[in-house]
Amino acid sequence: MNVNYLSSLLAVVVLGLVAYVGAGIAGLQGVFGIFIPYLAVVIFIAGFVNRVMGWAKSPVPFRIPTTCGQQQSLDWIKQNKIENPSNLFGVIARMFLEIVLFRSLFKNTRTEIVGDRLSYKWVVWLWLFAIMFHYSFLAVVVRHLRFFLDPVPFLVKFLEQIDGILQVGLPGVYISGITLLVGAILLLLRRILIPKVNYISRAADYFPLLLIIGIALTGLTMRYFTKVDVVKIKELTMGLATFHSGVPEGGLGGLFFVHLFLVCILVVYIPFSKLMHMGGVFLSPTRNLANNSRMKRHINPWNPKVKFHTYDEYEDDFREKMIEAGLPVEKE
Amino acid sequence: MNDKPKIIIGLIIFFAVFTFPFWYNHGAVSSAPEPKLSDKAEKAKHCVRDTDYMRKEHMHLLDGWRDRTVRDAERVYEIDGKEYMASLSNTCMECHSNKAEFCDKCHEYASVDPYCWDCHKYPKEKK
């Protein structure tokens, strides 16, 4: 038992109850169905811009890439062009592999003492859970576009076909929904069960995972178990997307509002938390800079203008006196 | 180094993608479809279950019908003391005879593509 994840769990449960009671029982469906989603989008955009522009303002005067390969050197020494890029092309390749395939997670190692020796072992699990979780999440988000677009474009339908390829049950099981939940739970268990990871995990690490698990659970419950009137939900969401919002006649179930409210909380939470890595991954100077310090002089842009008096100028000023005194000069 | 212009371009691209639903629909009013009941369905007044149940769970009901019929040869669905023949083509579509007006309208709106008609026949629509 740990206060960090218990408090996060409590927060998610309370937030869910707020929506359930507020929209489902007290009938504040306009607030939870229209006002809060719009507010969440506005806060998200403002917070996101603010955070990214804050990073844009941060000085990065020098090249600080973290490298783990041979840097560009003499012709007969083979450079590792991706681990130690020296030009834009290498940086793009490196960033692409990082963003799309999570390459640095793939190099995850476990440090252990085996017998009387320190050993480092390659461990694939973090990468596996992470890639499963992130791509499932992407698929789920893209699939949800069916609620916000009319007519639904081909790409979304195509993804639904692929995702529902198992044709199990009705409504058909989507693979991504299940892998999303499983991935999030595995990432959570990793934090709870591995003592070293547990030691460095705080409430801010547990909260987003539990929040996403809450969202996935309510979503899956609505789709496969308690069922909702999808046409009515699309009426509400299309209202949001076209700025003609209204709560559909007869209202919607409490569970739907729990789902929607938790999504709003997640959207609002992103710019103020570690979830900002969705923007930050593009902007990490240890990844997106070429290691070309030995080829190109990088001058700190906010260095004050210093008036230099070079040796050449010094010699020009004093040449005759130097010759007189018998000091060596560069130019006669 | 000053990468502000590049970062701002990145932000603009991100928000263009993020707000995709807003400009894709460009503010057009979209109204939810009303499935059109045939005269026969209007007269019958009620379906095998109540409207709310049918709206939410018809797919589940049909899935159960299919499994029981195909696997256990149980062709009768009994509810509230009434017996129905568990058949999409014969029972459902006897009243809801117009697939385009009754089934497809909502399915298209919600982007649902059921594979019922891979096997089942539906009555020809009058144009």
Tab-separated table of C-alpha atoms in Angstrom:
chain	number	residue	atom	x	y	z
A	1	MET	CA	0.000	0.000	0.000
A	2	ASN	CA	1.255	3.339	-0.979
A	3	VAL	CA	-0.219	6.778	-0.459
A	4	ASN	CA	0.806	7.879	-3.959
A	5	TYR	CA	-1.347	5.478	-5.876
A	6	LEU	CA	-4.130	5.390	-3.336
A	7	SER	CA	-4.547	9.155	-3.544
A	8	SER	CA	-4.518	8.981	-7.347
A	9	LEU	CA	-7.072	6.200	-7.330
A	10	LEU	CA	-9.229	8.166	-4.914
A	11	ALA	CA	-8.986	11.242	-7.161
A	12	VAL	CA	-10.147	9.295	-10.228
A	13	VAL	CA	-13.021	7.668	-8.326
A	14	VAL	CA	-14.161	11.010	-6.896
A	15	LEU	CA	-13.996	12.667	-10.321
A	16	GLY	CA	-16.051	9.827	-11.773
A	17	LEU	CA	-18.611	10.174	-8.992
A	18	VAL	CA	-18.811	13.929	-9.524
A	19	ALA	CA	-19.805	13.352	-13.144
A	20	TYR	CA	-22.150	10.486	-12.273
A	21	VAL	CA	-23.953	12.458	-9.608
A	22	GLY	CA	-23.773	15.795	-11.427
A	23	ALA	CA	-24.992	14.686	-14.839
A	24	GLY	CA	-26.724	11.414	-14.116
A	25	ILE	CA	-28.595	12.226	-10.922
A	26	ALA	CA	-28.697	16.025	-10.574
A	27	GLY	CA	-29.300	16.344	-14.335
A	28	LEU	CA	-26.650	18.946	-15.077
A	29	GLN	CA	-26.208	17.449	-18.557
A	30	GLY	CA	-25.622	20.801	-20.221
A	31	VAL	CA	-22.749	21.525	-17.857
A	32	PHE	CA	-21.081	18.135	-18.223
A	33	GLY	CA	-21.983	17.584	-21.871
A	34	ILE	CA	-21.336	21.015	-23.363
A	35	PHE	CA	-19.743	23.567	-21.057
A	36	ILE	CA	-16.998	21.388	-19.569
A	37	PRO	CA	-15.876	19.833	-22.900
A	38	TYR	CA	-15.538	23.285	-24.500
A	39	LEU	CA	-13.765	24.608	-21.423
A	40	ALA	CA	-11.405	21.624	-21.527
A	41	VAL	CA	-10.506	22.255	-25.178
A	42	VAL	CA	-9.830	25.937	-24.488
A	43	ILE	CA	-7.663	25.163	-21.452
A	44	PHE	CA	-5.844	22.485	-23.427
A	45	ILE	CA	-4.994	24.793	-26.319
A	46	ALA	CA	-3.969	27.710	-24.099
A	47	GLY	CA	-1.970	25.483	-21.759
A	48	PHE	CA	-0.286	23.647	-24.617
A	49	VAL	CA	0.765	26.860	-26.377
A	50	ASN	CA	1.978	28.332	-23.107
A	51	ARG	CA	4.058	25.274	-22.268
A	52	VAL	CA	5.605	24.929	-25.725
A	53	MET	CA	6.353	28.644	-26.012
A	54	GLY	CA	7.967	28.459	-22.592
A	55	TRP	CA	10.267	25.789	-23.958
A	56	ALA	CA	10.829	27.810	-27.138
A	57	LYS	CA	12.032	30.684	-24.980
A	58	SER	CA	14.450	28.518	-23.028
A	59	PRO	CA	18.007	29.071	-24.177
A	60	VAL	CA	19.750	26.172	-25.876
A	61	PRO	CA	23.057	27.824	-26.629
A	62	PHE	CA	25.126	24.732	-27.232
A	63	ARG	CA	24.793	21.326	-28.792
A	64	ILE	CA	23.909	18.880	-26.044
A	65	PRO	CA	22.847	15.659	-27.762
A	66	THR	CA	23.140	12.467	-25.774
A	67	THR	CA	25.056	10.142	-28.009
A	68	CYS	CA	25.926	6.486	-27.845
A	69	GLY	CA	27.874	5.852	-31.003
A	70	GLN	CA	30.984	6.948	-32.850
A	71	GLN	CA	30.864	10.579	-33.834
A	72	GLN	CA	31.904	11.840	-37.236
A	73	SER	CA	35.665	11.841	-37.402
A	74	LEU	CA	38.294	10.789	-39.915
A	75	ASP	CA	37.139	9.147	-43.129
A	76	TRP	CA	38.342	5.696	-42.154
A	77	ILE	CA	36.514	5.713	-38.817
A	78	LYS	CA	32.952	4.574	-39.303
A	79	GLN	CA	30.431	7.021	-37.919
A	80	ASN	CA	27.228	5.882	-36.243
A	81	LYS	CA	24.963	8.173	-38.226
A	82	ILE	CA	21.809	7.634	-36.166
A	83	GLU	CA	23.199	7.436	-32.628
A	84	ASN	CA	25.544	10.319	-33.242
A	85	PRO	CA	24.143	12.383	-36.087
A	86	SER	CA	26.218	15.166	-37.556
A	87	ASN	CA	23.684	16.589	-39.977
A	88	LEU	CA	19.980	17.259	-40.351
A	89	PHE	CA	19.341	13.988	-42.149
A	90	GLY	CA	20.737	11.957	-39.256
A	91	VAL	CA	18.730	14.003	-36.764
A	92	ILE	CA	15.525	13.405	-38.701
A	93	ALA	CA	16.207	9.661	-38.824
A	94	ARG	CA	16.956	9.635	-35.108
A	95	MET	CA	13.870	11.648	-34.177
A	96	PHE	CA	11.655	9.554	-36.436
A	97	LEU	CA	12.787	6.317	-34.801
A	98	GLU	CA	12.419	7.880	-31.358
A	99	ILE	CA	8.910	9.224	-31.913
A	100	VAL	CA	7.498	6.357	-33.963
A	101	LEU	CA	9.299	3.360	-32.465
A	102	PHE	CA	10.359	4.617	-28.983
A	103	ARG	CA	13.951	3.624	-29.664
A	104	SER	CA	15.380	4.869	-26.386
A	105	LEU	CA	12.902	2.766	-24.416
A	106	PHE	CA	14.021	-0.205	-26.463
A	107	LYS	CA	17.480	0.176	-24.964
A	108	ASN	CA	16.107	-0.166	-21.457
A	109	THR	CA	18.390	-2.173	-19.185
A	110	ARG	CA	18.014	-3.607	-15.723
A	111	THR	CA	20.849	-3.221	-13.275
A	112	GLU	CA	21.251	-6.086	-10.870
A	113	ILE	CA	23.831	-7.657	-8.650
A	114	VAL	CA	24.207	-11.256	-9.745
A	115	GLY	CA	26.337	-13.195	-7.284
A	116	ASP	CA	29.108	-10.717	-6.519
A	117	ARG	CA	29.023	-9.017	-9.875
A	118	LEU	CA	27.118	-5.983	-11.161
A	119	SER	CA	25.220	-6.931	-14.288
A	120	TYR	CA	23.218	-5.017	-16.863
A	121	LYS	CA	20.549	-6.873	-18.684
A	122	TRP	CA	18.500	-5.799	-21.667
A	123	VAL	CA	14.814	-5.699	-20.720
A	124	VAL	CA	12.159	-5.343	-23.394
A	125	TRP	CA	8.995	-5.094	-21.279
A	126	LEU	CA	8.807	-1.356	-20.782
A	127	TRP	CA	9.164	-0.794	-24.522
A	128	LEU	CA	6.620	-3.478	-25.310
A	129	PHE	CA	3.975	-2.179	-22.900
A	130	ALA	CA	4.618	1.404	-23.957
A	131	ILE	CA	4.310	0.765	-27.685
A	132	MET	CA	1.216	-1.361	-27.152
A	133	PHE	CA	-0.358	1.337	-24.992
A	134	HIS	CA	0.489	4.304	-27.228
A	135	TYR	CA	-0.584	2.775	-30.540
A	136	SER	CA	-3.781	1.402	-29.012
A	137	PHE	CA	-4.517	4.856	-27.680
A	138	LEU	CA	-3.932	6.364	-31.109
A	139	ALA	CA	-6.262	3.822	-32.717
A	140	VAL	CA	-8.918	4.501	-30.075
A	141	VAL	CA	-8.684	8.272	-30.547
A	142	VAL	CA	-8.906	7.980	-34.337
A	143	ARG	CA	-11.859	5.611	-34.046
A	144	HIS	CA	-13.653	8.118	-31.832
A	145	LEU	CA	-13.575	10.567	-34.729
A	146	ARG	CA	-16.691	8.757	-35.940
A	147	PHE	CA	-18.576	10.705	-33.282
A	148	PHE	CA	-17.243	14.053	-34.450
A	149	LEU	CA	-17.353	13.789	-38.240
A	150	ASP	CA	-20.355	13.534	-40.514
A	151	PRO	CA	-19.992	11.875	-42.987
A	152	VAL	CA	-17.377	9.598	-41.443
A	153	PRO	CA	-14.294	9.594	-43.685
A	154	PHE	CA	-12.920	6.463	-45.283
A	155	LEU	CA	-9.789	6.346	-43.133
A	156	VAL	CA	-11.775	6.056	-39.898
A	157	LYS	CA	-14.004	3.340	-41.383
A	158	PHE	CA	-10.979	1.498	-42.653
A	159	LEU	CA	-9.393	1.553	-39.206
A	160	GLU	CA	-12.645	0.252	-37.695
A	161	GLN	CA	-12.577	-2.645	-40.156
A	162	ILE	CA	-8.989	-3.541	-39.289
A	163	ASP	CA	-9.540	-3.062	-35.566
A	164	GLY	CA	-12.681	-5.195	-35.602
A	165	ILE	CA	-11.192	-7.883	-37.802
A	166	LEU	CA	-11.846	-10.589	-35.208
A	167	GLN	CA	-15.634	-10.222	-35.703
A	168	VAL	CA	-16.298	-11.473	-32.197
A	169	GLY	CA	-19.687	-10.680	-30.703
A	170	LEU	CA	-21.986	-7.793	-31.447
A	171	PRO	CA	-21.064	-4.961	-31.181
A	172	GLY	CA	-17.814	-6.429	-32.489
A	173	VAL	CA	-14.747	-6.426	-30.281
A	174	TYR	CA	-12.139	-3.827	-31.155
A	175	ILE	CA	-8.617	-5.074	-30.507
A	176	SER	CA	-7.279	-1.607	-29.667
A	177	GLY	CA	-9.760	-1.063	-26.832
A	178	ILE	CA	-8.564	-4.165	-25.067
A	179	THR	CA	-4.857	-3.642	-25.701
A	180	LEU	CA	-5.211	-0.075	-24.433
A	181	LEU	CA	-6.631	-1.256	-21.132
A	182	VAL	CA	-4.150	-4.123	-20.823
A	183	GLY	CA	-1.209	-1.856	-21.724
A	184	ALA	CA	-2.213	0.766	-19.150
A	185	ILE	CA	-2.681	-1.879	-16.456
A	186	LEU	CA	0.714	-3.418	-17.210
A	187	LEU	CA	2.389	-0.011	-17.010
A	188	LEU	CA	0.635	0.568	-13.688
A	189	LEU	CA	1.652	-2.834	-12.323
A	190	ARG	CA	5.224	-2.122	-13.355
A	191	ARG	CA	5.200	0.946	-11.127
A	192	ILE	CA	3.535	-0.844	-8.240
A	193	LEU	CA	5.386	-4.147	-8.269
A	194	ILE	CA	8.987	-3.323	-9.165
A	195	PRO	CA	10.491	-1.873	-5.968
A	196	LYS	CA	12.987	0.431	-7.682
A	197	VAL	CA	10.367	1.877	-10.016
A	198	ASN	CA	7.917	2.082	-7.145
A	199	TYR	CA	10.439	4.100	-5.139
A	200	ILE	CA	10.667	6.813	-7.793
A	201	SER	CA	6.936	6.867	-8.647
A	202	ARG	CA	4.802	9.657	-7.335
A	203	ALA	CA	1.120	10.566	-7.497
A	204	ALA	CA	1.743	12.402	-10.785
A	205	ASP	CA	2.873	9.090	-12.297
A	206	TYR	CA	-0.072	7.055	-11.064
A	207	PHE	CA	-2.823	9.592	-11.696
A	208	PRO	CA	-2.643	9.682	-15.520
A	209	LEU	CA	-2.439	5.895	-15.725
A	210	LEU	CA	-5.408	5.435	-13.416
A	211	LEU	CA	-7.314	8.153	-15.253
A	212	ILE	CA	-6.742	6.415	-18.587
A	213	ILE	CA	-7.697	3.069	-17.068
A	214	GLY	CA	-10.891	4.740	-15.830
A	215	ILE	CA	-11.622	6.113	-19.295
A	216	ALA	CA	-10.959	2.745	-20.936
A	217	LEU	CA	-13.082	0.884	-18.397
A	218	THR	CA	-16.085	3.196	-18.751
A	219	GLY	CA	-15.753	3.104	-22.539
A	220	LEU	CA	-15.531	-0.667	-22.739
A	221	THR	CA	-18.395	-1.049	-20.257
A	222	MET	CA	-20.633	1.168	-22.369
A	223	ARG	CA	-19.752	-0.595	-25.598
A	224	TYR	CA	-19.905	-4.197	-24.482
A	225	PHE	CA	-22.003	-4.401	-21.328
A	226	THR	CA	-24.418	-1.682	-20.287
A	227	LYS	CA	-24.919	-0.290	-23.829
A	228	VAL	CA	-25.788	3.234	-24.833
A	229	ASP	CA	-27.785	4.809	-27.615
A	230	VAL	CA	-24.930	5.657	-29.956
A	231	VAL	CA	-27.057	7.826	-32.239
A	232	LYS	CA	-27.987	10.072	-29.314
A	233	ILE	CA	-24.354	10.350	-28.270
A	234	LYS	CA	-23.366	11.333	-31.770
A	235	GLU	CA	-26.121	13.948	-31.681
A	236	LEU	CA	-24.405	15.502	-28.658
A	237	THR	CA	-20.852	15.222	-29.992
A	238	MET	CA	-21.777	16.496	-33.451
A	239	GLY	CA	-23.391	19.439	-31.723
A	240	LEU	CA	-20.059	20.126	-30.050
A	241	ALA	CA	-18.116	19.772	-33.293
A	242	THR	CA	-20.422	22.046	-35.283
A	243	PHE	CA	-21.034	24.657	-32.553
A	244	HIS	CA	-24.754	23.878	-32.515
A	245	SER	CA	-24.624	22.195	-29.169
A	246	GLY	CA	-27.570	20.833	-27.335
A	247	VAL	CA	-28.345	17.948	-25.059
A	248	PRO	CA	-30.327	15.340	-27.013
A	249	GLU	CA	-33.923	14.738	-26.010
A	250	GLY	CA	-34.307	12.509	-22.994
A	251	GLY	CA	-30.684	12.953	-21.964
A	252	LEU	CA	-27.944	10.382	-21.737
A	253	GLY	CA	-26.879	7.861	-19.123
A	254	GLY	CA	-24.655	8.735	-16.168
A	255	LEU	CA	-21.877	6.395	-17.258
A	256	PHE	CA	-21.447	8.253	-20.530
A	257	PHE	CA	-20.887	11.471	-18.611
A	258	VAL	CA	-18.349	9.772	-16.365
A	259	HIS	CA	-16.466	8.741	-19.514
A	260	LEU	CA	-16.731	12.198	-21.071
A	261	PHE	CA	-15.794	13.997	-17.863
A	262	LEU	CA	-12.717	11.839	-17.297
A	263	VAL	CA	-11.663	12.531	-20.893
A	264	CYS	CA	-12.094	16.271	-20.242
A	265	ILE	CA	-9.977	15.961	-17.102
A	266	LEU	CA	-7.307	14.130	-19.107
A	267	VAL	CA	-7.335	16.786	-21.834
A	268	VAL	CA	-7.034	19.576	-19.264
A	269	TYR	CA	-4.365	17.670	-17.356
A	270	ILE	CA	-2.073	17.156	-20.371
A	271	PRO	CA	-0.481	20.631	-20.611
A	272	PHE	CA	0.300	20.753	-16.894
A	273	SER	CA	1.825	17.332	-16.455
A	274	LYS	CA	4.267	14.725	-17.675
A	275	LEU	CA	1.798	13.940	-20.434
A	276	MET	CA	3.263	16.978	-22.187
A	277	HIS	CA	5.869	14.540	-23.487
A	278	MET	CA	3.607	14.410	-26.539
A	279	GLY	CA	4.994	17.840	-27.413
A	280	GLY	CA	8.220	17.580	-25.500
A	281	VAL	CA	9.538	14.596	-27.426
A	282	PHE	CA	9.906	16.874	-30.444
A	283	LEU	CA	11.726	19.507	-28.465
A	284	SER	CA	14.287	17.637	-26.385
A	285	PRO	CA	17.678	19.164	-27.172
A	286	THR	CA	19.418	15.943	-26.184
A	287	ARG	CA	17.695	14.290	-29.151
A	288	ASN	CA	16.995	16.866	-31.814
A	289	LEU	CA	20.432	18.477	-32.169
A	290	ALA	CA	23.178	17.313	-34.473
A	291	ASN	CA	26.502	16.616	-32.815
A	292	ASN	CA	28.529	18.975	-34.982
A	293	SER	CA	30.292	21.060	-32.361
A	294	ARG	CA	33.666	20.155	-33.816
A	295	MET	CA	32.696	21.229	-37.314
A	296	LYS	CA	30.707	24.335	-36.673
A	297	ARG	CA	31.185	27.088	-34.127
A	298	HIS	CA	28.016	27.673	-32.160
A	299	ILE	CA	27.985	31.108	-30.645
A	300	ASN	CA	25.777	31.766	-27.681
A	301	PRO	CA	23.168	34.108	-29.179
A	302	TRP	CA	22.735	36.256	-26.066
A	303	ASN	CA	26.405	36.802	-25.429
A	304	PRO	CA	26.944	40.527	-24.840
A	305	LYS	CA	28.750	42.344	-27.626
A	306	VAL	CA	32.341	42.417	-26.430
A	307	LYS	CA	34.770	44.781	-28.068
A	308	PHE	CA	37.727	42.620	-29.017
A	309	HIS	CA	41.225	43.890	-29.472
A	310	THR	CA	42.991	41.096	-31.316
A	311	TYR	CA	46.715	40.418	-31.308
A	312	ASP	CA	46.960	41.531	-34.942
A	313	GLU	CA	45.459	44.897	-34.012
A	314	TYR	CA	47.718	45.118	-30.945
A	315	GLU	CA	50.743	44.490	-33.099
A	316	ASP	CA	49.574	47.092	-35.627
A	317	ASP	CA	49.339	49.610	-32.779
A	318	PHE	CA	52.779	48.899	-31.308
A	319	ARG	CA	54.807	47.374	-34.151
A	320	GLU	CA	57.493	50.021	-34.321
A	321	LYS	CA	57.942	50.115	-30.561
A	322	MET	CA	58.157	46.358	-30.460
A	323	ILE	CA	60.829	46.265	-33.149
A	324	GLU	CA	62.702	48.988	-31.309
A	325	ALA	CA	62.599	46.964	-28.121
A	326	GLY	CA	63.724	43.868	-30.005
A	327	LEU	CA	60.451	41.928	-29.511
A	328	PRO	CA	59.494	39.427	-32.234
A	329	VAL	CA	56.635	40.498	-34.507
A	330	GLU	CA	54.447	38.521	-36.925
A	331	LYS	CA	54.537	41.065	-39.730
A	332	GLU	CA	57.555	43.196	-40.434
B	1	MET	CA	20.118	29.243	-31.617
B	2	ASN	CA	16.613	30.455	-32.178
B	3	ASP	CA	14.118	27.858	-33.328
B	4	LYS	CA	10.970	29.802	-32.524
B	5	PRO	CA	9.702	29.960	-36.119
B	6	LYS	CA	10.068	26.189	-36.500
B	7	ILE	CA	8.345	25.557	-33.168
B	8	ILE	CA	5.461	27.858	-34.063
B	9	ILE	CA	5.004	26.055	-37.398
B	10	GLY	CA	4.944	22.769	-35.470
B	11	LEU	CA	2.305	24.143	-33.084
B	12	ILE	CA	0.154	25.353	-35.977
B	13	ILE	CA	0.310	21.929	-37.630
B	14	PHE	CA	-0.613	20.245	-34.336
B	15	PHE	CA	-3.622	22.462	-33.745
B	16	ALA	CA	-4.730	22.128	-37.362
B	17	VAL	CA	-4.864	18.368	-36.800
B	18	PHE	CA	-6.364	18.692	-33.312
B	19	THR	CA	-9.220	20.913	-34.494
B	20	PHE	CA	-9.878	18.705	-37.537
B	21	PRO	CA	-13.519	17.963	-36.562
B	22	PHE	CA	-14.325	21.677	-36.316
B	23	TRP	CA	-13.240	22.570	-39.816
B	24	TYR	CA	-14.150	19.253	-41.425
B	25	ASN	CA	-17.793	19.838	-40.542
B	26	HIS	CA	-17.381	23.597	-41.061
B	27	GLY	CA	-20.163	24.446	-38.687
B	28	ALA	CA	-22.818	22.695	-40.745
B	29	VAL	CA	-25.849	21.567	-38.803
B	30	SER	CA	-25.955	17.827	-38.670
B	31	SER	CA	-29.090	16.233	-37.393
B	32	ALA	CA	-29.422	12.717	-36.125
B	33	PRO	CA	-31.401	10.480	-38.475
B	34	GLU	CA	-34.857	9.267	-37.551
B	35	PRO	CA	-35.373	5.685	-38.628
B	36	LYS	CA	-38.543	5.560	-40.682
B	37	LEU	CA	-41.108	3.033	-39.528
B	38	SER	CA	-43.085	1.218	-42.144
B	39	ASP	CA	-46.891	1.262	-41.944
B	40	LYS	CA	-46.888	-2.248	-40.636
B	41	ALA	CA	-44.478	-1.385	-37.854
B	42	GLU	CA	-46.508	1.702	-36.944
B	43	LYS	CA	-49.640	-0.419	-36.646
B	44	ALA	CA	-47.937	-3.092	-34.556
B	45	LYS	CA	-47.092	-0.387	-31.969
B	46	HIS	CA	-44.407	-2.355	-30.191
B	47	CYS	CA	-41.424	-4.449	-31.173
B	48	VAL	CA	-40.305	-7.639	-29.421
B	49	ARG	CA	-38.864	-5.435	-26.693
B	50	ASP	CA	-39.433	-1.778	-25.830
B	51	THR	CA	-37.982	0.993	-27.976
B	52	ASP	CA	-35.246	2.018	-25.567
B	53	TYR	CA	-33.995	-1.560	-25.295
B	54	MET	CA	-34.150	-2.036	-29.046
B	55	ARG	CA	-32.219	1.171	-29.710
B	56	LYS	CA	-29.425	0.197	-27.375
B	57	GLU	CA	-29.279	-3.558	-27.531
B	58	HIS	CA	-30.808	-4.824	-30.785
B	59	MET	CA	-27.379	-6.031	-31.939
B	60	HIS	CA	-26.951	-8.035	-28.766
B	61	LEU	CA	-30.417	-9.536	-29.148
B	62	LEU	CA	-29.764	-10.509	-32.760
B	63	ASP	CA	-26.396	-11.952	-31.878
B	64	GLY	CA	-28.092	-14.167	-29.271
B	65	TRP	CA	-30.748	-15.202	-31.746
B	66	ARG	CA	-28.149	-16.149	-34.276
B	67	ASP	CA	-26.090	-18.218	-31.862
B	68	ARG	CA	-29.096	-20.068	-30.443
B	69	THR	CA	-30.565	-20.735	-33.856
B	70	VAL	CA	-27.377	-21.874	-35.510
B	71	ARG	CA	-25.805	-23.780	-32.649
B	72	ASP	CA	-28.765	-25.140	-30.676
B	73	ALA	CA	-31.513	-25.056	-33.341
B	74	GLU	CA	-33.712	-23.028	-30.962
B	75	ARG	CA	-35.760	-20.957	-33.323
B	76	VAL	CA	-38.251	-19.551	-30.840
B	77	TYR	CA	-37.696	-16.416	-28.795
B	78	GLU	CA	-40.068	-16.158	-25.864
B	79	ILE	CA	-40.604	-12.905	-24.038
B	80	ASP	CA	-43.513	-11.593	-21.942
B	81	GLY	CA	-45.486	-14.759	-22.725
B	82	LYS	CA	-45.264	-14.148	-26.453
B	83	GLU	CA	-43.355	-16.273	-28.872
B	84	TYR	CA	-41.451	-14.976	-31.821
B	85	MET	CA	-39.576	-16.708	-34.549
B	86	ALA	CA	-35.910	-15.816	-34.015
B	87	SER	CA	-35.179	-14.648	-37.524
B	88	LEU	CA	-33.813	-11.415	-38.885
B	89	SER	CA	-35.173	-11.889	-42.395
B	90	ASN	CA	-38.563	-13.236	-41.414
B	91	THR	CA	-39.439	-11.594	-38.100
B	92	CYS	CA	-37.611	-8.273	-37.976
B	93	MET	CA	-37.801	-7.443	-41.619
B	94	GLU	CA	-41.446	-8.369	-41.917
B	95	CYS	CA	-42.284	-5.053	-40.272
B	96	HIS	CA	-39.033	-3.211	-40.801
B	97	SER	CA	-39.054	-4.082	-44.452
B	98	ASN	CA	-37.102	-1.102	-45.700
B	99	LYS	CA	-33.450	-1.663	-44.921
B	100	ALA	CA	-32.282	1.653	-46.372
B	101	GLU	CA	-34.767	3.703	-44.376
B	102	PHE	CA	-34.727	1.736	-41.165
B	103	CYS	CA	-31.330	0.046	-40.695
B	104	ASP	CA	-28.869	1.929	-42.835
B	105	LYS	CA	-29.779	5.460	-41.792
B	106	CYS	CA	-28.465	5.129	-38.239
B	107	HIS	CA	-25.741	2.649	-39.101
B	108	GLU	CA	-24.290	5.062	-41.620
B	109	TYR	CA	-24.608	7.990	-39.250
B	110	ALA	CA	-22.758	6.133	-36.486
B	111	SER	CA	-20.325	4.477	-38.906
B	112	VAL	CA	-21.427	0.975	-38.042
B	113	ASP	CA	-20.993	-1.653	-40.696
B	114	PRO	CA	-22.715	-4.833	-39.536
B	115	TYR	CA	-22.157	-7.946	-41.557
B	116	CYS	CA	-25.749	-9.195	-41.239
B	117	TRP	CA	-26.338	-8.963	-44.957
B	118	ASP	CA	-23.313	-10.956	-45.895
B	119	CYS	CA	-25.625	-13.930	-45.320
B	120	HIS	CA	-29.151	-12.572	-44.907
B	121	LYS	CA	-31.441	-11.446	-47.648
B	122	TYR	CA	-33.435	-8.293	-47.278
B	123	PRO	CA	-36.621	-7.360	-49.123
B	124	LYS	CA	-36.110	-5.438	-52.331
B	125	GLU	CA	-36.591	-1.744	-51.815
B	126	LYS	CA	-39.219	0.091	-53.786
B	127	LYS	CA	-37.760	3.116	-55.421
